[in-house]
mmCIF file of C-alpha atoms and ligand atoms in Angstrom:
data_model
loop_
_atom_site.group_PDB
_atom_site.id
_atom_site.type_symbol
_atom_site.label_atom_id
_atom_site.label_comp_id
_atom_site.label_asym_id
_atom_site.label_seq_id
_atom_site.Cartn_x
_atom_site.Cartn_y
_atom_site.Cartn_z
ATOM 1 C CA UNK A 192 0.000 0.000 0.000
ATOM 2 C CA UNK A 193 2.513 2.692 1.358
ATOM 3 C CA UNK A 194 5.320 1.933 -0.658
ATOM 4 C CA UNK A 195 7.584 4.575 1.445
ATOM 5 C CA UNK A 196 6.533 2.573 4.305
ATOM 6 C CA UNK A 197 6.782 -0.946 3.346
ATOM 7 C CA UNK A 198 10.817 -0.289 2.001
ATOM 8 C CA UNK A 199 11.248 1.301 5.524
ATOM 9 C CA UNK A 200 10.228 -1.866 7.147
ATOM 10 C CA UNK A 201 12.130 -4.581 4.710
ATOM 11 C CA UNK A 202 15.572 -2.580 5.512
ATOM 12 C CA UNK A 203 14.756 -1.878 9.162
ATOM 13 C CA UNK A 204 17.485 -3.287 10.951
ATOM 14 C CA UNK A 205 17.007 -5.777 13.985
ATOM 15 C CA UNK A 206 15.813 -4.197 17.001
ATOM 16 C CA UNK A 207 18.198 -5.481 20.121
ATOM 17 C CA UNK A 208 15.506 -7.054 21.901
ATOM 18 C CA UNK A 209 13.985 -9.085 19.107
ATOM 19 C CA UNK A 210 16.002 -11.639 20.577
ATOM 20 C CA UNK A 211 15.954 -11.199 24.494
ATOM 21 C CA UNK A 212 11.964 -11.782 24.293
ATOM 22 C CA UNK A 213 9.609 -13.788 21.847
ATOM 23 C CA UNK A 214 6.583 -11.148 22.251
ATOM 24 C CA UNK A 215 9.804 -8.006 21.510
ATOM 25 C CA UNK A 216 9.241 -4.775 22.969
ATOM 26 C CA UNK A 217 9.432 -3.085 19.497
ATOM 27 C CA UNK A 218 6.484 -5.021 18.053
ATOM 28 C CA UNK A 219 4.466 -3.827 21.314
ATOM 29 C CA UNK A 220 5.960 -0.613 20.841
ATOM 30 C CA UNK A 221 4.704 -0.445 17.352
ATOM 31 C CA UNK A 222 1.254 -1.629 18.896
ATOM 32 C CA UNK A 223 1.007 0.853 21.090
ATOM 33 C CA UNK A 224 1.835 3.991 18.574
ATOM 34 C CA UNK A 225 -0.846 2.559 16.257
ATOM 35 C CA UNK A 226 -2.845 5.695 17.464
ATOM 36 C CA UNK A 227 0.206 7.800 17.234
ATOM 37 C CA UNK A 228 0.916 6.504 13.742
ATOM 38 C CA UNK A 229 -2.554 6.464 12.490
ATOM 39 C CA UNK A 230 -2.603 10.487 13.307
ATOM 40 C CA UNK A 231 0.512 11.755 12.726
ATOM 41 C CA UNK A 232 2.548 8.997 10.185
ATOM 42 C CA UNK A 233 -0.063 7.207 8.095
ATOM 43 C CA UNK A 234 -1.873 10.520 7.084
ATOM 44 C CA UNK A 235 1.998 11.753 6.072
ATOM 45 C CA UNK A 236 2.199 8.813 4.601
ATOM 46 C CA UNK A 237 -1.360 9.484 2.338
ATOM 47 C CA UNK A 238 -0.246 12.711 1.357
ATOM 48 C CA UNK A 239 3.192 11.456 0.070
ATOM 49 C CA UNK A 240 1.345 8.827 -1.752
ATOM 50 C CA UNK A 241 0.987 9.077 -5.173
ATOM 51 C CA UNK A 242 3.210 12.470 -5.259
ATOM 52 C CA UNK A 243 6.268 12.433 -7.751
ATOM 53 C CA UNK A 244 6.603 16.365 -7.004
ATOM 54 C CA UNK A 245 7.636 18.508 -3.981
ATOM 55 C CA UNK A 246 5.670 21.404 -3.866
ATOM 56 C CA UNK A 247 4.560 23.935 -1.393
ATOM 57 C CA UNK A 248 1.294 23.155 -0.962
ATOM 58 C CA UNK A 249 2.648 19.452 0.322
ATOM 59 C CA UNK A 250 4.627 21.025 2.793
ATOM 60 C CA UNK A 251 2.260 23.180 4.030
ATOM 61 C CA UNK A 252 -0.035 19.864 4.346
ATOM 62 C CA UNK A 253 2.800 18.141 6.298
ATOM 63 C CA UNK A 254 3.096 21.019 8.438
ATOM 64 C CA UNK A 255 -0.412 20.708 9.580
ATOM 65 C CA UNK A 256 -0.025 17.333 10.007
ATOM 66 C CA UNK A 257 2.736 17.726 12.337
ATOM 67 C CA UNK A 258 0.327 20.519 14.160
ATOM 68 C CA UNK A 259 -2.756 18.205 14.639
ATOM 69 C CA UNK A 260 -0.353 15.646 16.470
ATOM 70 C CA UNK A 261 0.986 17.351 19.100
ATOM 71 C CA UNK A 262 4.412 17.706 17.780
ATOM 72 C CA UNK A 263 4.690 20.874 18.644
ATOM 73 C CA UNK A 264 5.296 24.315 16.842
ATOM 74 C CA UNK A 265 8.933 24.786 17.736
ATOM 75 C CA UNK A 266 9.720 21.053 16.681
ATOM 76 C CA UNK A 267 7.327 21.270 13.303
ATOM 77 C CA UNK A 268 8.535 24.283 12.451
ATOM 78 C CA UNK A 269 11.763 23.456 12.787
ATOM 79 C CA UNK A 270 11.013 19.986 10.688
ATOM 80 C CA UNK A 271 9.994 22.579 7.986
ATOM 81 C CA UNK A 272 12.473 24.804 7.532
ATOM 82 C CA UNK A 273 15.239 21.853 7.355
ATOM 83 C CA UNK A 274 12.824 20.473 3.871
ATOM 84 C CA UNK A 275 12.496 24.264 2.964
ATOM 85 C CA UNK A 276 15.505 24.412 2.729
ATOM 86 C CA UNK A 277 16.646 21.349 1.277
ATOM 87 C CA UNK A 278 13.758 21.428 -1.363
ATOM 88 C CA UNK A 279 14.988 25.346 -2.067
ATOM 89 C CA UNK A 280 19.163 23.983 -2.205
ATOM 90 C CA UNK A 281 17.219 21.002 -4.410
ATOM 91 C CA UNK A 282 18.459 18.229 -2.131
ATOM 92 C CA UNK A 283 15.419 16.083 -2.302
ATOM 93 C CA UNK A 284 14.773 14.572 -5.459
ATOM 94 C CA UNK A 285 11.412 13.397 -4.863
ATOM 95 C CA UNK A 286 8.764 12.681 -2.336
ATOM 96 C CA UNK A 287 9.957 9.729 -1.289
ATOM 97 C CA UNK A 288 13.359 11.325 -0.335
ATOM 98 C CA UNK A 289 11.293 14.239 1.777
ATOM 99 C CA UNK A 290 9.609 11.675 3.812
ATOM 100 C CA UNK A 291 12.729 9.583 4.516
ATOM 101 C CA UNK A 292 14.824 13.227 5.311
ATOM 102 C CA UNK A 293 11.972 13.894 7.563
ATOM 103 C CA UNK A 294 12.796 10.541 9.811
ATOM 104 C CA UNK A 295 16.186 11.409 9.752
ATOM 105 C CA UNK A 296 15.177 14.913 11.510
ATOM 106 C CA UNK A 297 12.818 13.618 13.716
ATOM 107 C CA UNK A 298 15.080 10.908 14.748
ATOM 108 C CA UNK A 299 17.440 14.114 15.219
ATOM 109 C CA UNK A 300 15.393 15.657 17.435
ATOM 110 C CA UNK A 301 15.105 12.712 19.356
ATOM 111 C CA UNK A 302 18.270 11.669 19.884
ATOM 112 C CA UNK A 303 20.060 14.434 22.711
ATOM 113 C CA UNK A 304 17.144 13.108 25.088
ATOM 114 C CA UNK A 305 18.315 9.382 24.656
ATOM 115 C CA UNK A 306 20.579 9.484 27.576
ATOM 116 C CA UNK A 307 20.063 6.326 29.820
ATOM 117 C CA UNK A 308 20.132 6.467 33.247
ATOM 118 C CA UNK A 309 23.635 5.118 34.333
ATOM 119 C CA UNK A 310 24.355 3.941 37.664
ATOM 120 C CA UNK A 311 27.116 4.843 39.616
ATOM 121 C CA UNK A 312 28.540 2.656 42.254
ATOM 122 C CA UNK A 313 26.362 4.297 45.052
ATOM 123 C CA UNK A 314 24.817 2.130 46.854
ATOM 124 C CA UNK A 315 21.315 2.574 47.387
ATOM 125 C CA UNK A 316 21.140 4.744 44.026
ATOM 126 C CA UNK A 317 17.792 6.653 44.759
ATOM 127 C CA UNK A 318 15.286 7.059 41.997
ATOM 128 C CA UNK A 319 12.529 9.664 43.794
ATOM 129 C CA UNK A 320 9.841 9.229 41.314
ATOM 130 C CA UNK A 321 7.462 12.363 41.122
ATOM 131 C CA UNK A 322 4.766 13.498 38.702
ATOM 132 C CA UNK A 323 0.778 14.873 38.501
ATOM 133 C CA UNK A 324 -2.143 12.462 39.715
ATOM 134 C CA UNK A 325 -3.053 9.292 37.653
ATOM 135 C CA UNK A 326 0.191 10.024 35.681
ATOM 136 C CA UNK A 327 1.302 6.436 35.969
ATOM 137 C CA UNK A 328 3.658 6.343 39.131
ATOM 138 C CA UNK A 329 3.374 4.191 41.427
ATOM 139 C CA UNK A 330 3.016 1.443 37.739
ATOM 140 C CA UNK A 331 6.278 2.832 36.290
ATOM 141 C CA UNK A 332 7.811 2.470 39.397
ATOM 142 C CA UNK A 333 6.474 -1.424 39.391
ATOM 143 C CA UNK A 334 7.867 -1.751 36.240
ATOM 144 C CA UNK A 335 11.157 0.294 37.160
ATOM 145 C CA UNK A 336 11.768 -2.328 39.914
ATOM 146 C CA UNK A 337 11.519 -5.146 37.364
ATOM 147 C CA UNK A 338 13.849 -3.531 34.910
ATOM 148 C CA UNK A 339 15.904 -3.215 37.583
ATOM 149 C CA UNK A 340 16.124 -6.543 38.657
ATOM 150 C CA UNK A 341 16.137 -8.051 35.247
ATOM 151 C CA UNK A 342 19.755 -6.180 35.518
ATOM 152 C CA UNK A 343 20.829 -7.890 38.489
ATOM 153 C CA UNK A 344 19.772 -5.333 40.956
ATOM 154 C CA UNK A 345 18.483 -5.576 44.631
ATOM 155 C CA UNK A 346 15.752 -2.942 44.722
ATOM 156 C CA UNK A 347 13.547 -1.275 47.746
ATOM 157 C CA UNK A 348 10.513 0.587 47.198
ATOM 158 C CA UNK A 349 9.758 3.187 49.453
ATOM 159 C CA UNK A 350 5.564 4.099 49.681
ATOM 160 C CA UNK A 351 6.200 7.718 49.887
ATOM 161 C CA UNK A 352 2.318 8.028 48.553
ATOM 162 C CA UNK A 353 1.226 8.578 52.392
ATOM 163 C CA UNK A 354 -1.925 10.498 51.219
ATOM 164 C CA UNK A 355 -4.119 8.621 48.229
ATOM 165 C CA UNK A 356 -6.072 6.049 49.743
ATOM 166 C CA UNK A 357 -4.582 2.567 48.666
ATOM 167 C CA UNK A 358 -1.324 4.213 47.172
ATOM 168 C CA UNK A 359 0.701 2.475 50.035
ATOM 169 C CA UNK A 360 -1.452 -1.363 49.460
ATOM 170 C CA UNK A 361 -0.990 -0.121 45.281
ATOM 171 C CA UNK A 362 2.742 0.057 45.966
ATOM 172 C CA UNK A 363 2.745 -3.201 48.348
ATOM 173 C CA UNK A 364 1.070 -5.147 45.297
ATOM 174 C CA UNK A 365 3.765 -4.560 43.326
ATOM 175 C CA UNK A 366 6.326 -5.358 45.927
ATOM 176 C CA UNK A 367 4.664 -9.021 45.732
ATOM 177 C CA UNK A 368 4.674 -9.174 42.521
ATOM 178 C CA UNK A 369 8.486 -8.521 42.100
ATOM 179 C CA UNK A 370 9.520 -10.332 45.467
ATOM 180 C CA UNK A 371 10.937 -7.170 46.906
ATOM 181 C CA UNK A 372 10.712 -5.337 50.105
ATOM 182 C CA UNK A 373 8.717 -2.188 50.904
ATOM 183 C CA UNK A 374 9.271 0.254 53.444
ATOM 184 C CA UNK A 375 5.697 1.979 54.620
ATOM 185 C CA UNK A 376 4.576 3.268 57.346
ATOM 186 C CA UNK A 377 0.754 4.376 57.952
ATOM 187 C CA UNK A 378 -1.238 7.005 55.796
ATOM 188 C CA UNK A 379 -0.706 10.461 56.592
ATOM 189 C CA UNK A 380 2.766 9.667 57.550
ATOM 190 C CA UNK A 381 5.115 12.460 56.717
ATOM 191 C CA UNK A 382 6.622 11.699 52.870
ATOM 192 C CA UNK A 383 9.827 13.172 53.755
ATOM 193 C CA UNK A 384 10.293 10.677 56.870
ATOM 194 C CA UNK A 385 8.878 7.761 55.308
ATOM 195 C CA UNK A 386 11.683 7.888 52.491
ATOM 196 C CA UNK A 387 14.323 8.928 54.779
ATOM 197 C CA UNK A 388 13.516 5.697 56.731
ATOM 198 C CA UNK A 389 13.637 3.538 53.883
ATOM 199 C CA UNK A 390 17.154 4.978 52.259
ATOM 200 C CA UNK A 391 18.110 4.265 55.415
ATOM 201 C CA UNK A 392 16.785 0.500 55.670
ATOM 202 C CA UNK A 393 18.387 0.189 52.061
ATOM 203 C CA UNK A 394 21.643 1.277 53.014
ATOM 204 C CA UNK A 395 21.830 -0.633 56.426
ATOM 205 C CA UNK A 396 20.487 -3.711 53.739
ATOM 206 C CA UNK A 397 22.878 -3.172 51.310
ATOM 207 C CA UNK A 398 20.331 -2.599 48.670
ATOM 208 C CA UNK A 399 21.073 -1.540 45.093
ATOM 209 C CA UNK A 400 18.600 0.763 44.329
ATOM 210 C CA UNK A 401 15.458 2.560 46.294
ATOM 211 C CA UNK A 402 12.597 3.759 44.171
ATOM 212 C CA UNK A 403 10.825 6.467 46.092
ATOM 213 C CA UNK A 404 6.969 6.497 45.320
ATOM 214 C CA UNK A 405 5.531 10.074 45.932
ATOM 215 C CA UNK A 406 1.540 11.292 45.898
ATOM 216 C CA UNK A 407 0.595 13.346 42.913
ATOM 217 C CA UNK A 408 0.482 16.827 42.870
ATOM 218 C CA UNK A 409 0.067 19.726 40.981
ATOM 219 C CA UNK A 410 3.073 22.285 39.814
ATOM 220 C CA UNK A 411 0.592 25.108 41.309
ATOM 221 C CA UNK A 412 0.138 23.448 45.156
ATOM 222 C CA UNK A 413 3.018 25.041 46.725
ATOM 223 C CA UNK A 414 3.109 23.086 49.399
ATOM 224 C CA UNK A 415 3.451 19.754 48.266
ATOM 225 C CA UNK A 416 6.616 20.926 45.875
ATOM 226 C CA UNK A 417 7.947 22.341 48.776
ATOM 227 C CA UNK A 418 7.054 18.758 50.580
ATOM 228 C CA UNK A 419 9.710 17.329 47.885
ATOM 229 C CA UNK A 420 11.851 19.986 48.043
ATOM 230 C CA UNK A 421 12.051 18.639 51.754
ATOM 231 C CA UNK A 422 12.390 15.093 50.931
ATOM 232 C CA UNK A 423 15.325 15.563 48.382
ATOM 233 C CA UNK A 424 16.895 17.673 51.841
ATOM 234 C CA UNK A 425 16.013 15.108 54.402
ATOM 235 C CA UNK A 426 17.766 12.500 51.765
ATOM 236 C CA UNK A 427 20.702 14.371 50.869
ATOM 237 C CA UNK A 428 21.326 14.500 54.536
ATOM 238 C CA UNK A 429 22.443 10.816 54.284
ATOM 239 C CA UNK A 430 23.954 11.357 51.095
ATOM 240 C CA UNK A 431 24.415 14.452 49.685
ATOM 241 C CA UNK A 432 24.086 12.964 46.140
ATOM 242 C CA UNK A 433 21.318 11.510 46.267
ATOM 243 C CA UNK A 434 18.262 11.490 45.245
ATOM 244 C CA UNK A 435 20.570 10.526 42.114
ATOM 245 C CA UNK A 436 17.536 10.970 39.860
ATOM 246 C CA UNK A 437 14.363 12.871 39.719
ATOM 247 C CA UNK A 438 12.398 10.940 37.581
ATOM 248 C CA UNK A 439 8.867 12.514 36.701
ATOM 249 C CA UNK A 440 6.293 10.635 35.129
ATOM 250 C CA UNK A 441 4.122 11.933 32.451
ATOM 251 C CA UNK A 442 0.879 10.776 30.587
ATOM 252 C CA UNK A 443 1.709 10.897 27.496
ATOM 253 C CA UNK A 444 -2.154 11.089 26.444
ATOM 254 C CA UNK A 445 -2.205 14.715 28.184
ATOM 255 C CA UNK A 446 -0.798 16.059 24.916
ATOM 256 C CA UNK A 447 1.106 19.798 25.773
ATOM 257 C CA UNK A 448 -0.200 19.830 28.911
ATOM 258 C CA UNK A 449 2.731 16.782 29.674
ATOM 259 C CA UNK A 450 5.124 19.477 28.744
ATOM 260 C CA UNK A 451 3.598 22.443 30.232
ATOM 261 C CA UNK A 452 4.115 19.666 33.409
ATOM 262 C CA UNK A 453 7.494 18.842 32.813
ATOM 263 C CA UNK A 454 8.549 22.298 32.837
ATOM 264 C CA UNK A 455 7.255 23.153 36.014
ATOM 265 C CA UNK A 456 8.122 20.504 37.756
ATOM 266 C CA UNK A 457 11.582 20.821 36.667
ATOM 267 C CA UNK A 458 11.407 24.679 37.470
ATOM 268 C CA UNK A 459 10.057 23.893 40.895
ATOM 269 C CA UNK A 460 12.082 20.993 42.129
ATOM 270 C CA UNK A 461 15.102 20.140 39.526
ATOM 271 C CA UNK A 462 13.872 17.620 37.178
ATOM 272 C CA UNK A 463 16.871 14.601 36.025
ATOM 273 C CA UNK A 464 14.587 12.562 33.465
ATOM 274 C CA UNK A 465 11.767 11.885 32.280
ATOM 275 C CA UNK A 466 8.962 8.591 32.101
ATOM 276 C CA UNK A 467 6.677 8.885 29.125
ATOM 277 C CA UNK A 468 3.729 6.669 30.217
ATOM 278 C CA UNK A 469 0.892 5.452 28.219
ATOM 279 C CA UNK A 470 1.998 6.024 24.557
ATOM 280 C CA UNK A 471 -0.322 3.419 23.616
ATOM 281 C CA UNK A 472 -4.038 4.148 23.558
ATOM 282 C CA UNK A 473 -2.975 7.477 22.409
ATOM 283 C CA UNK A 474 -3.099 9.329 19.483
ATOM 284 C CA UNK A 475 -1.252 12.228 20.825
ATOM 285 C CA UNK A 476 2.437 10.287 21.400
ATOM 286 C CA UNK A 477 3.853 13.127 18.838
ATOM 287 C CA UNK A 478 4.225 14.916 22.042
ATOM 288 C CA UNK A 479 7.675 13.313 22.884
ATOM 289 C CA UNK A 480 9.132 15.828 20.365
ATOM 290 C CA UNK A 481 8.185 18.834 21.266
ATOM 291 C CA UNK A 482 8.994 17.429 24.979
ATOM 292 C CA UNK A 483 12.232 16.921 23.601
ATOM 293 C CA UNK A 484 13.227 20.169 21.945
ATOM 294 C CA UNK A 485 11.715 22.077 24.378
ATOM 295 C CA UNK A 486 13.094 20.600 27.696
ATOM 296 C CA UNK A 487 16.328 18.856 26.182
ATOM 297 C CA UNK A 488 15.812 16.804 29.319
ATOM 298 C CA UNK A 489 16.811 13.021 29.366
ATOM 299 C CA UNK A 490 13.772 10.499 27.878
ATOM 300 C CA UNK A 491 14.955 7.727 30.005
ATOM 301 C CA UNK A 492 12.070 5.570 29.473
ATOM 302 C CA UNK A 493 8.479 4.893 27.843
ATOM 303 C CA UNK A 494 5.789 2.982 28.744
ATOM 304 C CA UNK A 495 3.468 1.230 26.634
ATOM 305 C CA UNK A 496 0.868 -0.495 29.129
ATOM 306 C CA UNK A 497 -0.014 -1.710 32.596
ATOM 307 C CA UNK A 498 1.920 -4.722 32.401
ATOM 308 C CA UNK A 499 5.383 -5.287 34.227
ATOM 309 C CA UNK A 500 7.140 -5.363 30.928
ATOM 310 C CA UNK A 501 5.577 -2.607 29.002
ATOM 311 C CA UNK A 502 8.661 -0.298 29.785
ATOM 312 C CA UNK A 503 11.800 0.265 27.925
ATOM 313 C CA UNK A 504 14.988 2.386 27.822
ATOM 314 C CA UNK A 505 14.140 5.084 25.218
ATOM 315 C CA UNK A 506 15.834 4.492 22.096
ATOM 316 C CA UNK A 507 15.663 7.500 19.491
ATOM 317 C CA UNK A 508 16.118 5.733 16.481
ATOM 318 C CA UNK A 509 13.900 2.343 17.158
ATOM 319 C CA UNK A 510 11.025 4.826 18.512
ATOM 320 C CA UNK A 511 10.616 6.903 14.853
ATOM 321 C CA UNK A 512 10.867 3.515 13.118
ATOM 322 C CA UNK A 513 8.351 2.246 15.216
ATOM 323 C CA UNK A 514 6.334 4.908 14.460
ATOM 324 C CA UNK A 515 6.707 4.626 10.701
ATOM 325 C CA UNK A 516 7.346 1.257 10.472
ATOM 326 C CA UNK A 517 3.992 -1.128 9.807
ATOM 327 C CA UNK A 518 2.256 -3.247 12.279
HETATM 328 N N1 GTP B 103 -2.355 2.023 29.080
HETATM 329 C C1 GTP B 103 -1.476 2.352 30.009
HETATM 330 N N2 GTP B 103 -1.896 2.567 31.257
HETATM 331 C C2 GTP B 103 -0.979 2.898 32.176
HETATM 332 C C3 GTP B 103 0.400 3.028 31.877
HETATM 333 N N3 GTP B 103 1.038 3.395 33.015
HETATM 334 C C4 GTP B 103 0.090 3.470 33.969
HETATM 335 N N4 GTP B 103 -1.129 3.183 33.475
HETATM 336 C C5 GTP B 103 -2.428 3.178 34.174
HETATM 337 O O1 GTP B 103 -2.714 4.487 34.626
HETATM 338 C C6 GTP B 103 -3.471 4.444 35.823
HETATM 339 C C7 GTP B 103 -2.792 5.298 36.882
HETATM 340 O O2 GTP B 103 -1.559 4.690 37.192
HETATM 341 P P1 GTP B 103 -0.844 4.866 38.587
HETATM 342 O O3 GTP B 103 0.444 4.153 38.471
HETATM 343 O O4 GTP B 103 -1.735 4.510 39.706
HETATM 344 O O5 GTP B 103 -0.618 6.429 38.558
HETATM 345 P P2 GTP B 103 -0.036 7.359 39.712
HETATM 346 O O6 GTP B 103 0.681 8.466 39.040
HETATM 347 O O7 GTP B 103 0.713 6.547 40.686
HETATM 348 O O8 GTP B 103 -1.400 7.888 40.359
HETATM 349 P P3 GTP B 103 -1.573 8.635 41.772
HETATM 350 O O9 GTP B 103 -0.800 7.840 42.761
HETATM 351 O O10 GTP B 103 -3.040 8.621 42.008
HETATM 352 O O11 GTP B 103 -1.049 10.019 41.581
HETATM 353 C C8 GTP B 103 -3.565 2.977 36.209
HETATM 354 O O12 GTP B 103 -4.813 2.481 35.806
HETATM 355 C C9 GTP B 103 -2.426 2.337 35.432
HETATM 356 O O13 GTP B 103 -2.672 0.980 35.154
HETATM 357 C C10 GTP B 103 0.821 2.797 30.508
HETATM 358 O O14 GTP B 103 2.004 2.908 30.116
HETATM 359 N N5 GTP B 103 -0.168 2.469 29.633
HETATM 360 MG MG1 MG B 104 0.592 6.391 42.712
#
């Protein structure tokens, strides 16, 4: 059907994990952009179709394209100058060649965020994981713990959620579920104390890593930022690197309002990377480039679903082929 599309595939190399699992992340990841795709690639893809010439009025059609999927209008209009410009210097011979140079700037865009999170000797290395309500937490942080131990890690979870009903019993669940311990103490305990406790319990354990779950709250309620504020002070007592990452987790289906989140977070508390949750079911997952040009903050990982493996080390490159590439 999409010609562009189907060469893509056939010269796509291997993703790494094709062989680690039979199911492969990158299928699942393709899965999950099907929304994502159907908006923001397959409609490129339609307008491309057919087209031997490079005209104006196709760019201006790509541009809205870009629009209408949350890309962004810093990122889309910087993905227009660069074919401007190449279509003015009469670098692209055809169509075809626009849509492939577009992939290559997209994946361009991408790439400065794909910085993974690297360890350092510390022992417990503290993730404090932070983020808006319902943004997918206390799940990424399930998930976390798995990806974690699938590297050979001992990991602690700390239920820093001391004010949602459940969060702690939500937290606990996953605990079972990975065979790893959770330090909690009773709701309405005091966040800052609670996680202080448990990178303590870590260190006198010798654990790896703690993941520190927190309640979620709004950029604008002052005094829950300043109740993280507190806990990165309260943990930097014990060591003054840590927390070694501030990870926040955004919803990928909230569209700009992800990065509008981002950025205030990171303005109000100093932001180290960034979760991209639920990417599938949505069609707005074009968001993760204007996240990236606008924040130039580390991607470190997206999620694709509620299940323990649904999350992944961003990769730059396998994420634009998965969103061009066909189911
Ligand atoms: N489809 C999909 N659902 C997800 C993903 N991550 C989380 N969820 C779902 O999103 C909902 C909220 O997830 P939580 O992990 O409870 O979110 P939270 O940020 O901890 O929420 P609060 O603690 O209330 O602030 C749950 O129903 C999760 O199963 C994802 O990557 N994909
Ligand atoms: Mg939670």
């Amino acid at each position: 059907m999409f010609d562009f599309l189907k060469r893509k595939n056939q010269t796509a190399s291997p993703t790494p994990d094709s062989q680690e699992q039979p199911a492969g992340f990158f299928s699942r990841l393709k899965q999950g952009l099907a929304k994502t795709r159907a908006k923001l690639t397959t409609g490129m893809a339609n307008l491309f179709l057919g087209k031997k010439e490079l005209d104006a009025d196709l760019i201006d059609q790509i541009e809205m394209q870009l629009l209408t999927a949350d890309v962004g209008v810093e990122t889309t209009t910087q993905l227009i100058q660069t074919l401007t410009q190449k279509l003015a210097r009469k670098e692209l011979s055809d169509a075809q060649a626009a849509f492939e140079c577009l992939q290559a700037e997209m994946k361009q865009i991408l790439q400065p965020c794909e910085v993974p999170l690297q360890m350092n000797s510390i022992k417990p290395y503290v993730v404090l994981v932070v983020g808006i309500n319902g943004s997918g937490k206390t799940t990424t942080i399930g998930k976390l713990a798995h990806y974690f131990q699938q590297a050979q890690k001992s990991v602690m979870l700390a239920a820093g959620d001391t004010f949602r009903a459940a969060a702690i019993e939500q937290l606990q669940i996953w605990g079972e579920r990975n065979h790893l311990p959770v330090i909690a103490q009773q709701p309405g305990a005091d966040t800052a104390a609670v996680i202080y406790d448990a990178m303590e319990a870590a260190k006198a354990r010798g654990m790896e890593v703690l993941i520190a779950d927190t309640a979620g709250r709004l950029h604008t309620q002052s005094n829950l930022m300043a109740e993280l504020q507190k806990v990165k002070r309260v943990l930097a007592k014990i060591d003054p690197t840590a927390p070694h990452e501030t990870l926040i987790v955004l919803d990928a289906t909230l569209g700009q309002n992800a990065l509008n989140q981002v950025k205030q977070f990171h303005e109000a508390i100093g932001v180290t990377g960034i979760a991209l949750t639920k990417l599938d079911g949505t069609a707005k997952g074009g968001i993760i480039f204007a996240i990236a040009k606008a924040t130039q903050l580390p991607i470190r990982f997206i999620g694709v679903g509620e299940g323990i493996d649904d999350l992944r080390p961003f990769q730059a490159n396998e994420f634009v082929d998965a969103l061009f590439g066909e189911i």
